[in-house]
Amino acid sequence: NGGRGQLMAKKLSRRLFLGGAAVSVALPYLQAMAPKRMGGPLGSSVAHAAEDNGVRLLYVHVPYGVIRTRMTPGEEGGGYTLPSMLSSLADVKEDFNILSGLSNRPGSSYYRYPDGREVNDGPGDHARDTGTFLTCRRLHKTDGSDIRNGISVDQVAANHIGGFTSIPSLVVGTAESLGGDSGYSPTYRANISWRDERTPAAKLISPRAIFERLFTGFDPGESASARAERIAREQSILDSVREDASRLSSQLGAEDRRRLEQYLTGVRAIETRLESSMGPPACDPGTAPPESIDDWPEYIRTLNSLIRLAFECDRTRVASYMLEARNFDFLSVDGSSITENHHQMSHLEQGDRDIRRIERINEWQFEQFGDILRQLKGVNEGDGANLLDKTIVVFGGGLDGTAHRSGDPVGDLTPQRSGPVHRHTNLPILVGGRGGGAIRTGRHLVYRDNEPLASLYLSTLHAAGINEVTSFGLEGNSPLEGLG
């Protein structure tokens, strides 16, 4: 390794490694590596210390809005009547909450910043729907390379708890690119996960690629003796890491020492995993799926299963999922397959005909939510708990596609032709799982003051033990009330 010869350097190299000659461990980003600090805790690549409580986080986005007429219960709290659009979820009704009234106002055309500054970026709601769904930031409107967004909630989580698993986060999608939108770069429509304001996280679309990302080098049939030999070798590397870190610490400033200490907390988390791996393998991933699957419903079921497998085998605890269908010709309405463009139908320009087709698409989307919940619920985690008990699944989108005019989240939800209008308020959001006890499920929760979607995300971070993050996005300044 090149680490020890560089320890006395006045300015540390970003390529500095700690460890023995055979294998080395990359350092976190330190101030000594660059002339200026990085931009704040939410944009940092440093893996901060967090409680290892085993909670998994999954964020699923569906595009083009949901017509909320048949997804919004008439009652609040528990014991509500399940709306017809969610009828496929009857068997898991007690395992999720319906949230009405949340908003992501940074995704709107017009926005007023806390300092009073006002902006209006005109059309482009579909780019803002996707691009801001997990960042809750404003997009810089450009169709060039000067894109600017913000770090997404899944990547904030990965920066803090990604060190507890071999893969910090899994980013899954179903389409490479969806095109631009009214002057917005195609990059915004193609990505919900962002590592920082200029860098979307690369998503995996191929089932085989996802499987290989998760399980390359993972050997569920590893013998006890081979496992013991591997663990001893890896423990020796970690011992060397600690020695080098101790030598380096005395040469760092206070802030860098703090970051190095947090880094070593992550090393301890690796040791904990090594100790726990002395037992039998936790799961069998089975055989790899094919590179591509032409049957769309089967393709989506496979992606759902791979995400469940990633959580079950504890390969990652953070995932994002863009659930975008190429077409819906496998669904029928009024005796005919849906062959029209989803985007075009979302404007409801053909009135009742478009409404019926969009509602059928929405029903199918919620059926996938149910499939994810059932798969997680079917995994026994021990102590009477299942995997869903230790997971939070945020499922929904950044647009209310109903186009109604009422400000009441449970008021008049009569669909209207929207033309170019989509709303980033009263969003269609379901939250499944209990997050290790952080969430009480089986309820319809109504928020009437445009509470930010960002506050929900802050709550999910805290449920995963990431309590040092106290704000998120432009408006998430406190956790969302009523979840626990």
Tab-separated table of C-alpha atoms in Angstrom:
chain	number	residue	atom	x	y	z
A	1	ASN	CA	0.000	0.000	0.000
A	2	GLY	CA	1.084	3.593	-0.527
A	3	GLY	CA	-0.247	4.863	2.781
A	4	ARG	CA	2.677	4.814	5.194
A	5	GLY	CA	5.060	6.624	2.896
A	6	GLN	CA	2.564	9.464	2.544
A	7	LEU	CA	1.618	10.027	6.167
A	8	MET	CA	4.028	12.900	6.678
A	9	ALA	CA	2.916	14.747	3.550
A	10	LYS	CA	1.879	18.350	4.188
A	11	LYS	CA	-1.256	17.847	2.077
A	12	LEU	CA	-2.728	14.353	2.089
A	13	SER	CA	-3.579	12.613	-1.166
A	14	ARG	CA	-7.216	11.754	-1.845
A	15	ARG	CA	-5.862	8.320	-2.831
A	16	LEU	CA	-4.375	7.670	0.598
A	17	PHE	CA	-5.094	4.192	1.921
A	18	LEU	CA	-4.592	2.507	5.257
A	19	GLY	CA	-3.794	-1.154	5.741
A	20	GLY	CA	-1.414	-3.958	4.880
A	21	ALA	CA	0.321	-4.803	1.628
A	22	ALA	CA	-2.301	-7.276	0.403
A	23	VAL	CA	-5.462	-5.270	0.936
A	24	SER	CA	-6.068	-1.657	1.891
A	25	VAL	CA	-9.036	0.390	3.093
A	26	ALA	CA	-9.757	3.833	1.609
A	27	LEU	CA	-9.756	6.797	3.959
A	28	PRO	CA	-12.785	9.072	4.267
A	29	TYR	CA	-12.532	12.531	2.767
A	30	LEU	CA	-10.460	14.768	5.055
A	31	GLN	CA	-9.870	18.516	4.994
A	32	ALA	CA	-6.155	17.819	4.677
A	33	MET	CA	-6.838	16.381	1.217
A	34	ALA	CA	-8.206	19.593	-0.266
A	35	PRO	CA	-7.816	23.353	0.216
A	36	LYS	CA	-11.437	23.852	1.246
A	37	ARG	CA	-14.134	22.017	3.154
A	38	MET	CA	-16.923	20.051	1.618
A	39	GLY	CA	-20.392	21.535	1.501
A	40	GLY	CA	-22.108	20.523	4.687
A	41	PRO	CA	-23.119	17.248	6.310
A	42	LEU	CA	-25.883	16.358	3.853
A	43	GLY	CA	-23.572	16.643	0.855
A	44	SER	CA	-20.582	14.935	2.415
A	45	SER	CA	-19.225	11.604	1.284
A	46	VAL	CA	-18.067	10.864	4.822
A	47	ALA	CA	-19.727	7.898	6.520
A	48	HIS	CA	-20.808	9.391	9.836
A	49	ALA	CA	-21.475	7.416	12.971
A	50	ALA	CA	-25.039	6.154	13.293
A	51	GLU	CA	-26.874	3.662	15.410
A	52	ASP	CA	-26.792	0.194	13.868
A	53	ASN	CA	-30.412	-0.780	14.462
A	54	GLY	CA	-30.839	-2.910	11.350
A	55	VAL	CA	-33.585	-0.758	9.793
A	56	ARG	CA	-33.845	-0.895	6.001
A	57	LEU	CA	-35.066	2.025	3.882
A	58	LEU	CA	-36.732	1.719	0.463
A	59	TYR	CA	-37.970	4.693	-1.563
A	60	VAL	CA	-40.160	3.908	-4.595
A	61	HIS	CA	-41.217	6.508	-7.171
A	62	VAL	CA	-44.095	6.204	-9.634
A	63	PRO	CA	-44.366	8.851	-12.392
A	64	TYR	CA	-47.059	11.086	-13.904
A	65	GLY	CA	-49.234	11.404	-10.830
A	66	VAL	CA	-52.055	9.451	-9.212
A	67	ILE	CA	-55.766	10.212	-9.432
A	68	ARG	CA	-56.554	10.264	-5.740
A	69	THR	CA	-60.360	10.027	-5.950
A	70	ARG	CA	-60.376	6.281	-5.294
A	71	MET	CA	-57.233	6.065	-3.149
A	72	THR	CA	-58.210	8.483	-0.363
A	73	PRO	CA	-60.269	7.100	2.553
A	74	GLY	CA	-63.183	9.128	3.855
A	75	GLU	CA	-62.155	8.400	7.452
A	76	GLU	CA	-59.029	9.327	9.371
A	77	GLY	CA	-56.985	7.186	11.729
A	78	GLY	CA	-57.365	3.437	12.114
A	79	GLY	CA	-60.338	1.349	11.084
A	80	TYR	CA	-60.855	3.247	7.829
A	81	THR	CA	-62.559	1.691	4.826
A	82	LEU	CA	-59.995	0.676	2.244
A	83	PRO	CA	-60.572	2.666	-0.984
A	84	SER	CA	-61.325	0.695	-4.140
A	85	MET	CA	-58.060	1.662	-5.839
A	86	LEU	CA	-56.204	-0.051	-2.981
A	87	SER	CA	-58.398	-3.162	-2.843
A	88	SER	CA	-55.419	-5.384	-3.740
A	89	LEU	CA	-53.837	-4.362	-0.413
A	90	ALA	CA	-56.602	-5.698	1.819
A	91	ASP	CA	-54.432	-8.488	3.278
A	92	VAL	CA	-51.646	-6.038	4.228
A	93	LYS	CA	-53.855	-3.123	5.288
A	94	GLU	CA	-52.468	-3.205	8.830
A	95	ASP	CA	-48.894	-3.035	7.517
A	96	PHE	CA	-48.957	0.426	5.938
A	97	ASN	CA	-50.273	3.968	6.310
A	98	ILE	CA	-51.947	6.221	3.770
A	99	LEU	CA	-50.659	9.802	4.045
A	100	SER	CA	-52.849	12.606	2.665
A	101	GLY	CA	-51.876	16.263	2.358
A	102	LEU	CA	-48.072	16.106	2.106
A	103	SER	CA	-46.452	18.546	-0.326
A	104	ASN	CA	-43.172	18.954	-2.140
A	105	ARG	CA	-43.421	22.637	-2.953
A	106	PRO	CA	-39.808	22.897	-4.205
A	107	GLY	CA	-41.043	20.833	-7.157
A	108	SER	CA	-43.600	23.444	-8.185
A	109	SER	CA	-43.090	25.948	-10.972
A	110	TYR	CA	-43.418	28.881	-8.568
A	111	TYR	CA	-41.474	28.811	-5.313
A	112	ARG	CA	-40.782	31.310	-2.578
A	113	TYR	CA	-37.592	30.667	-0.619
A	114	PRO	CA	-37.482	31.201	3.156
A	115	ASP	CA	-35.546	34.445	2.568
A	116	GLY	CA	-38.427	35.799	0.466
A	117	ARG	CA	-36.802	35.309	-2.922
A	118	GLU	CA	-39.344	34.199	-5.545
A	119	VAL	CA	-38.764	32.108	-8.674
A	120	ASN	CA	-41.023	30.782	-11.403
A	121	ASP	CA	-39.534	28.275	-13.831
A	122	GLY	CA	-42.617	27.727	-15.967
A	123	PRO	CA	-43.534	24.314	-17.404
A	124	GLY	CA	-41.610	21.129	-16.675
A	125	ASP	CA	-43.618	19.430	-13.922
A	126	HIS	CA	-42.590	15.924	-14.970
A	127	ALA	CA	-38.892	16.714	-14.696
A	128	ARG	CA	-39.538	18.323	-11.316
A	129	ASP	CA	-41.706	15.374	-10.219
A	130	THR	CA	-38.856	12.911	-10.731
A	131	GLY	CA	-35.855	15.117	-10.073
A	132	THR	CA	-37.050	16.560	-6.769
A	133	PHE	CA	-38.922	13.537	-5.386
A	134	LEU	CA	-36.063	12.366	-3.153
A	135	THR	CA	-34.094	15.629	-2.935
A	136	CYS	CA	-36.861	18.139	-2.088
A	137	ARG	CA	-34.689	20.824	-3.694
A	138	ARG	CA	-35.121	23.182	-6.627
A	139	LEU	CA	-33.781	22.054	-9.982
A	140	HIS	CA	-31.643	24.419	-11.997
A	141	LYS	CA	-33.611	24.670	-15.232
A	142	THR	CA	-31.252	23.760	-18.037
A	143	ASP	CA	-31.121	21.387	-20.952
A	144	GLY	CA	-27.329	21.521	-20.942
A	145	SER	CA	-24.621	20.018	-18.764
A	146	ASP	CA	-24.886	22.590	-15.962
A	147	ILE	CA	-27.408	20.516	-13.998
A	148	ARG	CA	-27.900	21.288	-10.325
A	149	ASN	CA	-30.156	19.552	-7.814
A	150	GLY	CA	-29.344	18.300	-4.309
A	151	ILE	CA	-28.399	15.130	-2.482
A	152	SER	CA	-31.281	12.652	-2.218
A	153	VAL	CA	-32.502	11.099	1.011
A	154	ASP	CA	-31.325	7.602	0.067
A	155	GLN	CA	-27.786	8.877	-0.432
A	156	VAL	CA	-27.868	10.768	2.857
A	157	ALA	CA	-28.777	7.456	4.460
A	158	ALA	CA	-26.039	5.643	2.532
A	159	ASN	CA	-23.462	8.183	3.744
A	160	HIS	CA	-24.368	7.349	7.340
A	161	ILE	CA	-25.308	3.658	7.476
A	162	GLY	CA	-23.788	2.380	4.239
A	163	GLY	CA	-20.745	1.181	6.174
A	164	PHE	CA	-22.832	-1.436	7.969
A	165	THR	CA	-23.161	-3.456	4.758
A	166	SER	CA	-20.969	-4.338	1.799
A	167	ILE	CA	-23.068	-2.170	-0.556
A	168	PRO	CA	-23.920	1.339	0.729
A	169	SER	CA	-27.050	1.671	-1.432
A	170	LEU	CA	-28.876	-0.028	-4.286
A	171	VAL	CA	-30.311	2.181	-7.042
A	172	VAL	CA	-32.819	0.385	-9.278
A	173	GLY	CA	-34.693	1.652	-12.325
A	174	THR	CA	-36.594	0.373	-15.326
A	175	ALA	CA	-35.519	2.852	-18.040
A	176	GLU	CA	-32.202	4.476	-18.978
A	177	SER	CA	-33.653	7.778	-20.165
A	178	LEU	CA	-37.111	9.319	-20.502
A	179	GLY	CA	-36.204	12.438	-22.474
A	180	GLY	CA	-36.171	16.077	-21.464
A	181	ASP	CA	-39.115	18.183	-20.377
A	182	SER	CA	-39.852	21.817	-21.293
A	183	GLY	CA	-36.245	22.973	-21.090
A	184	TYR	CA	-35.109	20.574	-18.358
A	185	SER	CA	-32.266	18.152	-19.004
A	186	PRO	CA	-33.214	14.468	-19.530
A	187	THR	CA	-30.987	13.743	-16.530
A	188	TYR	CA	-33.650	15.117	-14.184
A	189	ARG	CA	-36.403	12.832	-15.506
A	190	ALA	CA	-34.098	9.810	-15.532
A	191	ASN	CA	-32.924	9.922	-11.893
A	192	ILE	CA	-34.393	10.111	-8.414
A	193	SER	CA	-31.162	9.277	-6.586
A	194	TRP	CA	-28.475	11.990	-6.392
A	195	ARG	CA	-25.069	11.694	-4.700
A	196	ASP	CA	-24.664	15.466	-4.684
A	197	GLU	CA	-26.141	18.439	-6.497
A	198	ARG	CA	-24.454	17.592	-9.810
A	199	THR	CA	-24.134	13.821	-9.723
A	200	PRO	CA	-27.019	11.375	-10.102
A	201	ALA	CA	-26.371	7.907	-8.708
A	202	ALA	CA	-26.067	5.361	-11.506
A	203	LYS	CA	-29.078	3.063	-11.513
A	204	LEU	CA	-29.209	-0.595	-12.439
A	205	ILE	CA	-31.903	-1.809	-14.836
A	206	SER	CA	-30.837	-5.312	-15.812
A	207	PRO	CA	-31.898	-8.058	-13.355
A	208	ARG	CA	-28.580	-9.841	-13.943
A	209	ALA	CA	-26.597	-6.660	-13.290
A	210	ILE	CA	-28.481	-6.069	-10.033
A	211	PHE	CA	-27.848	-9.643	-8.909
A	212	GLU	CA	-24.150	-9.427	-9.736
A	213	ARG	CA	-23.842	-6.094	-7.937
A	214	LEU	CA	-25.341	-7.697	-4.858
A	215	PHE	CA	-23.752	-11.106	-4.844
A	216	THR	CA	-20.447	-11.096	-6.728
A	217	GLY	CA	-18.019	-12.675	-4.295
A	218	PHE	CA	-20.854	-13.767	-1.987
A	219	ASP	CA	-20.553	-17.507	-1.312
A	220	PRO	CA	-23.472	-18.946	0.680
A	221	GLY	CA	-21.831	-22.386	0.490
A	222	GLU	CA	-18.584	-21.274	2.107
A	223	SER	CA	-17.324	-23.902	4.561
A	224	ALA	CA	-16.767	-23.127	8.227
A	225	SER	CA	-12.977	-23.508	7.908
A	226	ALA	CA	-12.789	-21.289	4.838
A	227	ARG	CA	-14.967	-18.716	6.563
A	228	ALA	CA	-12.740	-18.721	9.656
A	229	GLU	CA	-9.635	-18.300	7.489
A	230	ARG	CA	-11.192	-15.403	5.586
A	231	ILE	CA	-12.312	-13.658	8.768
A	232	ALA	CA	-8.859	-14.003	10.342
A	233	ARG	CA	-7.287	-12.486	7.223
A	234	GLU	CA	-9.755	-9.588	7.170
A	235	GLN	CA	-9.330	-9.009	10.906
A	236	SER	CA	-5.596	-8.722	10.387
A	237	ILE	CA	-6.200	-6.038	7.788
A	238	LEU	CA	-8.435	-4.114	10.184
A	239	ASP	CA	-5.754	-4.312	12.895
A	240	SER	CA	-3.311	-2.739	10.438
A	241	VAL	CA	-5.870	-0.052	9.600
A	242	ARG	CA	-6.134	0.896	13.269
A	243	GLU	CA	-2.343	1.147	13.622
A	244	ASP	CA	-2.049	3.433	10.608
A	245	ALA	CA	-5.003	5.526	11.762
A	246	SER	CA	-3.434	6.070	15.166
A	247	ARG	CA	-0.226	7.259	13.503
A	248	LEU	CA	-2.140	9.575	11.192
A	249	SER	CA	-4.393	11.090	13.856
A	250	SER	CA	-1.669	13.114	15.558
A	251	GLN	CA	-1.021	14.976	12.289
A	252	LEU	CA	-4.606	16.091	11.667
A	253	GLY	CA	-6.683	19.048	12.692
A	254	ALA	CA	-9.617	18.746	15.092
A	255	GLU	CA	-12.288	18.365	12.394
A	256	ASP	CA	-10.285	15.726	10.509
A	257	ARG	CA	-9.653	13.824	13.744
A	258	ARG	CA	-13.403	13.790	14.351
A	259	ARG	CA	-14.008	12.405	10.870
A	260	LEU	CA	-11.282	9.814	11.330
A	261	GLU	CA	-12.893	8.700	14.595
A	262	GLN	CA	-16.209	8.314	12.791
A	263	TYR	CA	-14.425	6.322	10.118
A	264	LEU	CA	-13.034	3.978	12.761
A	265	THR	CA	-16.568	3.556	14.103
A	266	GLY	CA	-17.366	2.200	10.653
A	267	VAL	CA	-14.364	-0.119	10.881
A	268	ARG	CA	-15.803	-1.443	14.132
A	269	ALA	CA	-19.089	-2.054	12.322
A	270	ILE	CA	-17.171	-4.170	9.800
A	271	GLU	CA	-15.666	-6.153	12.670
A	272	THR	CA	-19.152	-6.734	14.070
A	273	ARG	CA	-20.239	-8.112	10.712
A	274	LEU	CA	-17.203	-10.371	10.608
A	275	GLU	CA	-18.004	-11.709	14.062
A	276	SER	CA	-21.612	-12.374	13.146
A	277	SER	CA	-20.548	-14.112	9.930
A	278	MET	CA	-18.953	-16.917	11.938
A	279	GLY	CA	-22.407	-18.500	11.962
A	280	PRO	CA	-24.061	-20.062	8.919
A	281	PRO	CA	-24.735	-17.856	5.882
A	282	ALA	CA	-27.828	-15.702	6.377
A	283	CYS	CA	-29.478	-16.522	3.067
A	284	ASP	CA	-29.178	-18.256	-0.250
A	285	PRO	CA	-29.498	-15.838	-3.194
A	286	GLY	CA	-30.283	-18.671	-5.573
A	287	THR	CA	-29.469	-18.496	-9.272
A	288	ALA	CA	-28.888	-15.305	-11.182
A	289	PRO	CA	-31.831	-13.986	-13.233
A	290	PRO	CA	-31.453	-13.351	-16.982
A	291	GLU	CA	-29.987	-10.154	-18.393
A	292	SER	CA	-33.403	-8.990	-19.597
A	293	ILE	CA	-37.025	-10.109	-19.258
A	294	ASP	CA	-39.434	-9.204	-22.053
A	295	ASP	CA	-42.605	-9.911	-20.087
A	296	TRP	CA	-43.126	-6.632	-18.230
A	297	PRO	CA	-45.078	-7.883	-15.171
A	298	GLU	CA	-42.509	-10.676	-14.707
A	299	TYR	CA	-39.668	-8.162	-15.034
A	300	ILE	CA	-41.148	-5.980	-12.304
A	301	ARG	CA	-41.766	-8.984	-10.017
A	302	THR	CA	-38.120	-9.914	-10.481
A	303	LEU	CA	-36.933	-6.430	-9.520
A	304	ASN	CA	-39.200	-6.506	-6.455
A	305	SER	CA	-37.685	-9.844	-5.457
A	306	LEU	CA	-34.112	-8.635	-5.931
A	307	ILE	CA	-34.713	-5.678	-3.622
A	308	ARG	CA	-36.218	-7.984	-1.025
A	309	LEU	CA	-33.231	-10.311	-1.413
A	310	ALA	CA	-30.804	-7.422	-0.968
A	311	PHE	CA	-32.439	-6.570	2.367
A	312	GLU	CA	-32.885	-10.192	3.426
A	313	CYS	CA	-29.201	-10.991	2.883
A	314	ASP	CA	-28.218	-7.648	4.457
A	315	ARG	CA	-26.198	-6.718	1.379
A	316	THR	CA	-27.554	-3.197	1.683
A	317	ARG	CA	-29.996	-1.336	3.903
A	318	VAL	CA	-30.819	1.493	1.527
A	319	ALA	CA	-32.509	1.280	-1.864
A	320	SER	CA	-34.320	3.545	-4.327
A	321	TYR	CA	-36.547	2.265	-7.109
A	322	MET	CA	-37.914	4.075	-10.180
A	323	LEU	CA	-41.015	2.101	-11.130
A	324	GLU	CA	-41.525	3.361	-14.693
A	325	ALA	CA	-43.261	1.124	-17.264
A	326	ARG	CA	-42.393	1.260	-20.973
A	327	ASN	CA	-46.031	0.606	-21.805
A	328	PHE	CA	-49.194	-0.762	-20.223
A	329	ASP	CA	-50.526	-2.981	-22.985
A	330	PHE	CA	-50.745	-5.813	-20.466
A	331	LEU	CA	-53.578	-3.899	-18.754
A	332	SER	CA	-57.104	-3.557	-20.117
A	333	VAL	CA	-59.850	-0.961	-19.668
A	334	ASP	CA	-63.307	-1.123	-21.235
A	335	GLY	CA	-62.291	-4.354	-22.983
A	336	SER	CA	-59.228	-2.877	-24.697
A	337	SER	CA	-55.518	-2.897	-23.880
A	338	ILE	CA	-53.940	0.372	-22.803
A	339	THR	CA	-51.715	1.322	-25.712
A	340	GLU	CA	-51.631	5.106	-25.321
A	341	ASN	CA	-48.684	7.070	-23.911
A	342	HIS	CA	-48.804	7.327	-20.133
A	343	HIS	CA	-47.574	10.915	-20.113
A	344	GLN	CA	-50.188	12.052	-22.601
A	345	MET	CA	-53.006	10.325	-20.720
A	346	SER	CA	-51.921	11.933	-17.455
A	347	HIS	CA	-53.277	15.290	-18.659
A	348	LEU	CA	-56.788	13.779	-18.803
A	349	GLU	CA	-57.490	15.585	-22.061
A	350	GLN	CA	-59.912	12.830	-23.121
A	351	GLY	CA	-61.886	13.176	-19.930
A	352	ASP	CA	-63.443	10.028	-18.455
A	353	ARG	CA	-61.638	7.757	-20.897
A	354	ASP	CA	-58.218	8.953	-19.729
A	355	ILE	CA	-59.350	8.921	-16.119
A	356	ARG	CA	-60.335	5.247	-16.286
A	357	ARG	CA	-57.049	4.291	-17.925
A	358	ILE	CA	-54.900	6.263	-15.493
A	359	GLU	CA	-56.812	4.788	-12.556
A	360	ARG	CA	-56.122	1.282	-13.866
A	361	ILE	CA	-52.424	2.104	-14.158
A	362	ASN	CA	-52.491	3.472	-10.609
A	363	GLU	CA	-54.143	0.271	-9.380
A	364	TRP	CA	-51.337	-1.757	-10.945
A	365	GLN	CA	-48.713	0.495	-9.339
A	366	PHE	CA	-50.256	-0.078	-5.909
A	367	GLU	CA	-50.357	-3.812	-6.607
A	368	GLN	CA	-46.546	-3.634	-6.824
A	369	PHE	CA	-46.459	-1.923	-3.433
A	370	GLY	CA	-48.427	-4.876	-2.073
A	371	ASP	CA	-46.042	-7.357	-3.668
A	372	ILE	CA	-43.063	-5.635	-2.038
A	373	LEU	CA	-44.754	-5.619	1.379
A	374	ARG	CA	-45.722	-9.300	1.170
A	375	GLN	CA	-42.228	-10.339	0.144
A	376	LEU	CA	-40.664	-8.456	3.038
A	377	LYS	CA	-43.289	-9.734	5.449
A	378	GLY	CA	-42.518	-13.294	4.411
A	379	VAL	CA	-38.913	-13.112	5.667
A	380	ASN	CA	-38.470	-14.220	9.288
A	381	GLU	CA	-36.002	-12.009	11.154
A	382	GLY	CA	-36.199	-13.921	14.436
A	383	ASP	CA	-37.666	-12.896	17.802
A	384	GLY	CA	-41.130	-13.022	16.267
A	385	ALA	CA	-40.329	-10.195	13.799
A	386	ASN	CA	-40.337	-10.222	10.024
A	387	LEU	CA	-38.296	-8.141	7.605
A	388	LEU	CA	-41.169	-5.708	7.011
A	389	ASP	CA	-41.170	-4.918	10.741
A	390	LYS	CA	-37.605	-3.617	10.304
A	391	THR	CA	-38.149	-1.777	7.027
A	392	ILE	CA	-39.710	1.493	5.878
A	393	VAL	CA	-41.102	1.563	2.332
A	394	VAL	CA	-42.031	5.030	1.067
A	395	PHE	CA	-44.109	4.542	-2.085
A	396	GLY	CA	-45.598	7.262	-4.273
A	397	GLY	CA	-44.854	10.185	-6.523
A	398	GLY	CA	-44.285	13.911	-6.664
A	399	LEU	CA	-47.512	14.757	-8.483
A	400	ASP	CA	-51.183	14.773	-7.565
A	401	GLY	CA	-52.682	13.836	-10.921
A	402	THR	CA	-56.293	14.498	-9.965
A	403	ALA	CA	-56.132	18.142	-11.062
A	404	HIS	CA	-58.815	19.113	-8.546
A	405	ARG	CA	-58.964	22.629	-7.157
A	406	SER	CA	-59.709	21.884	-3.520
A	407	GLY	CA	-57.082	22.592	-0.902
A	408	ASP	CA	-58.627	20.008	1.401
A	409	PRO	CA	-56.639	16.733	1.207
A	410	VAL	CA	-59.818	14.703	1.802
A	411	GLY	CA	-62.294	17.135	0.263
A	412	ASP	CA	-63.456	17.402	-3.315
A	413	LEU	CA	-61.322	14.962	-5.293
A	414	THR	CA	-63.360	15.035	-8.494
A	415	PRO	CA	-60.887	14.632	-11.390
A	416	GLN	CA	-60.726	17.513	-13.844
A	417	ARG	CA	-58.993	17.869	-17.172
A	418	SER	CA	-55.607	19.257	-16.246
A	419	GLY	CA	-54.137	20.249	-19.581
A	420	PRO	CA	-50.571	21.251	-18.669
A	421	VAL	CA	-51.350	21.510	-14.954
A	422	HIS	CA	-50.015	19.071	-12.361
A	423	ARG	CA	-49.797	19.712	-8.639
A	424	HIS	CA	-46.933	19.060	-6.235
A	425	THR	CA	-49.256	19.292	-3.233
A	426	ASN	CA	-51.542	16.641	-1.703
A	427	LEU	CA	-49.198	13.934	-2.925
A	428	PRO	CA	-50.067	10.229	-3.261
A	429	ILE	CA	-47.902	8.676	-0.541
A	430	LEU	CA	-48.057	5.281	1.172
A	431	VAL	CA	-45.632	4.263	3.922
A	432	GLY	CA	-45.220	0.556	4.582
A	433	GLY	CA	-43.419	-1.246	7.383
A	434	ARG	CA	-42.727	-0.348	10.985
A	435	GLY	CA	-39.090	0.754	10.852
A	436	GLY	CA	-38.096	-1.210	13.928
A	437	GLY	CA	-40.988	0.264	15.920
A	438	ALA	CA	-40.678	3.875	14.747
A	439	ILE	CA	-43.950	3.736	12.803
A	440	ARG	CA	-47.436	2.653	13.876
A	441	THR	CA	-49.253	1.288	10.843
A	442	GLY	CA	-52.834	0.583	9.724
A	443	ARG	CA	-53.943	4.239	9.619
A	444	HIS	CA	-54.958	7.070	7.326
A	445	LEU	CA	-52.937	10.115	8.390
A	446	VAL	CA	-54.166	13.499	7.178
A	447	TYR	CA	-51.971	16.617	7.046
A	448	ARG	CA	-53.752	19.893	6.348
A	449	ASP	CA	-50.995	22.491	6.408
A	450	ASN	CA	-48.915	21.398	3.409
A	451	GLU	CA	-46.483	19.562	5.658
A	452	PRO	CA	-43.321	18.895	3.645
A	453	LEU	CA	-42.547	15.536	2.111
A	454	ALA	CA	-39.010	16.317	3.284
A	455	SER	CA	-40.194	15.982	6.897
A	456	LEU	CA	-41.296	12.410	6.173
A	457	TYR	CA	-37.832	11.692	4.811
A	458	LEU	CA	-36.240	13.163	7.916
A	459	SER	CA	-38.386	10.791	9.981
A	460	THR	CA	-37.154	7.808	7.969
A	461	LEU	CA	-33.542	8.822	8.582
A	462	HIS	CA	-34.143	9.061	12.318
A	463	ALA	CA	-35.877	5.667	12.311
A	464	ALA	CA	-32.673	4.236	10.817
A	465	GLY	CA	-30.633	5.679	13.697
A	466	ILE	CA	-29.370	8.723	11.773
A	467	ASN	CA	-30.303	11.250	14.409
A	468	GLU	CA	-27.520	13.734	13.742
A	469	VAL	CA	-29.273	14.845	10.538
A	470	THR	CA	-31.677	17.530	11.738
A	471	SER	CA	-32.905	18.940	8.429
A	472	PHE	CA	-33.407	17.796	4.874
A	473	GLY	CA	-34.130	19.518	1.580
A	474	LEU	CA	-35.424	23.069	1.567
A	475	GLU	CA	-38.317	22.558	3.974
A	476	GLY	CA	-37.674	19.486	6.128
A	477	ASN	CA	-36.739	21.201	9.375
A	478	SER	CA	-38.354	18.709	11.757
A	479	PRO	CA	-39.586	15.106	11.601
A	480	LEU	CA	-43.148	14.489	10.455
A	481	GLU	CA	-45.540	14.214	13.380
A	482	GLY	CA	-48.000	11.389	13.904
A	483	LEU	CA	-46.013	8.459	12.503
A	484	GLY	CA	-45.183	6.803	15.789
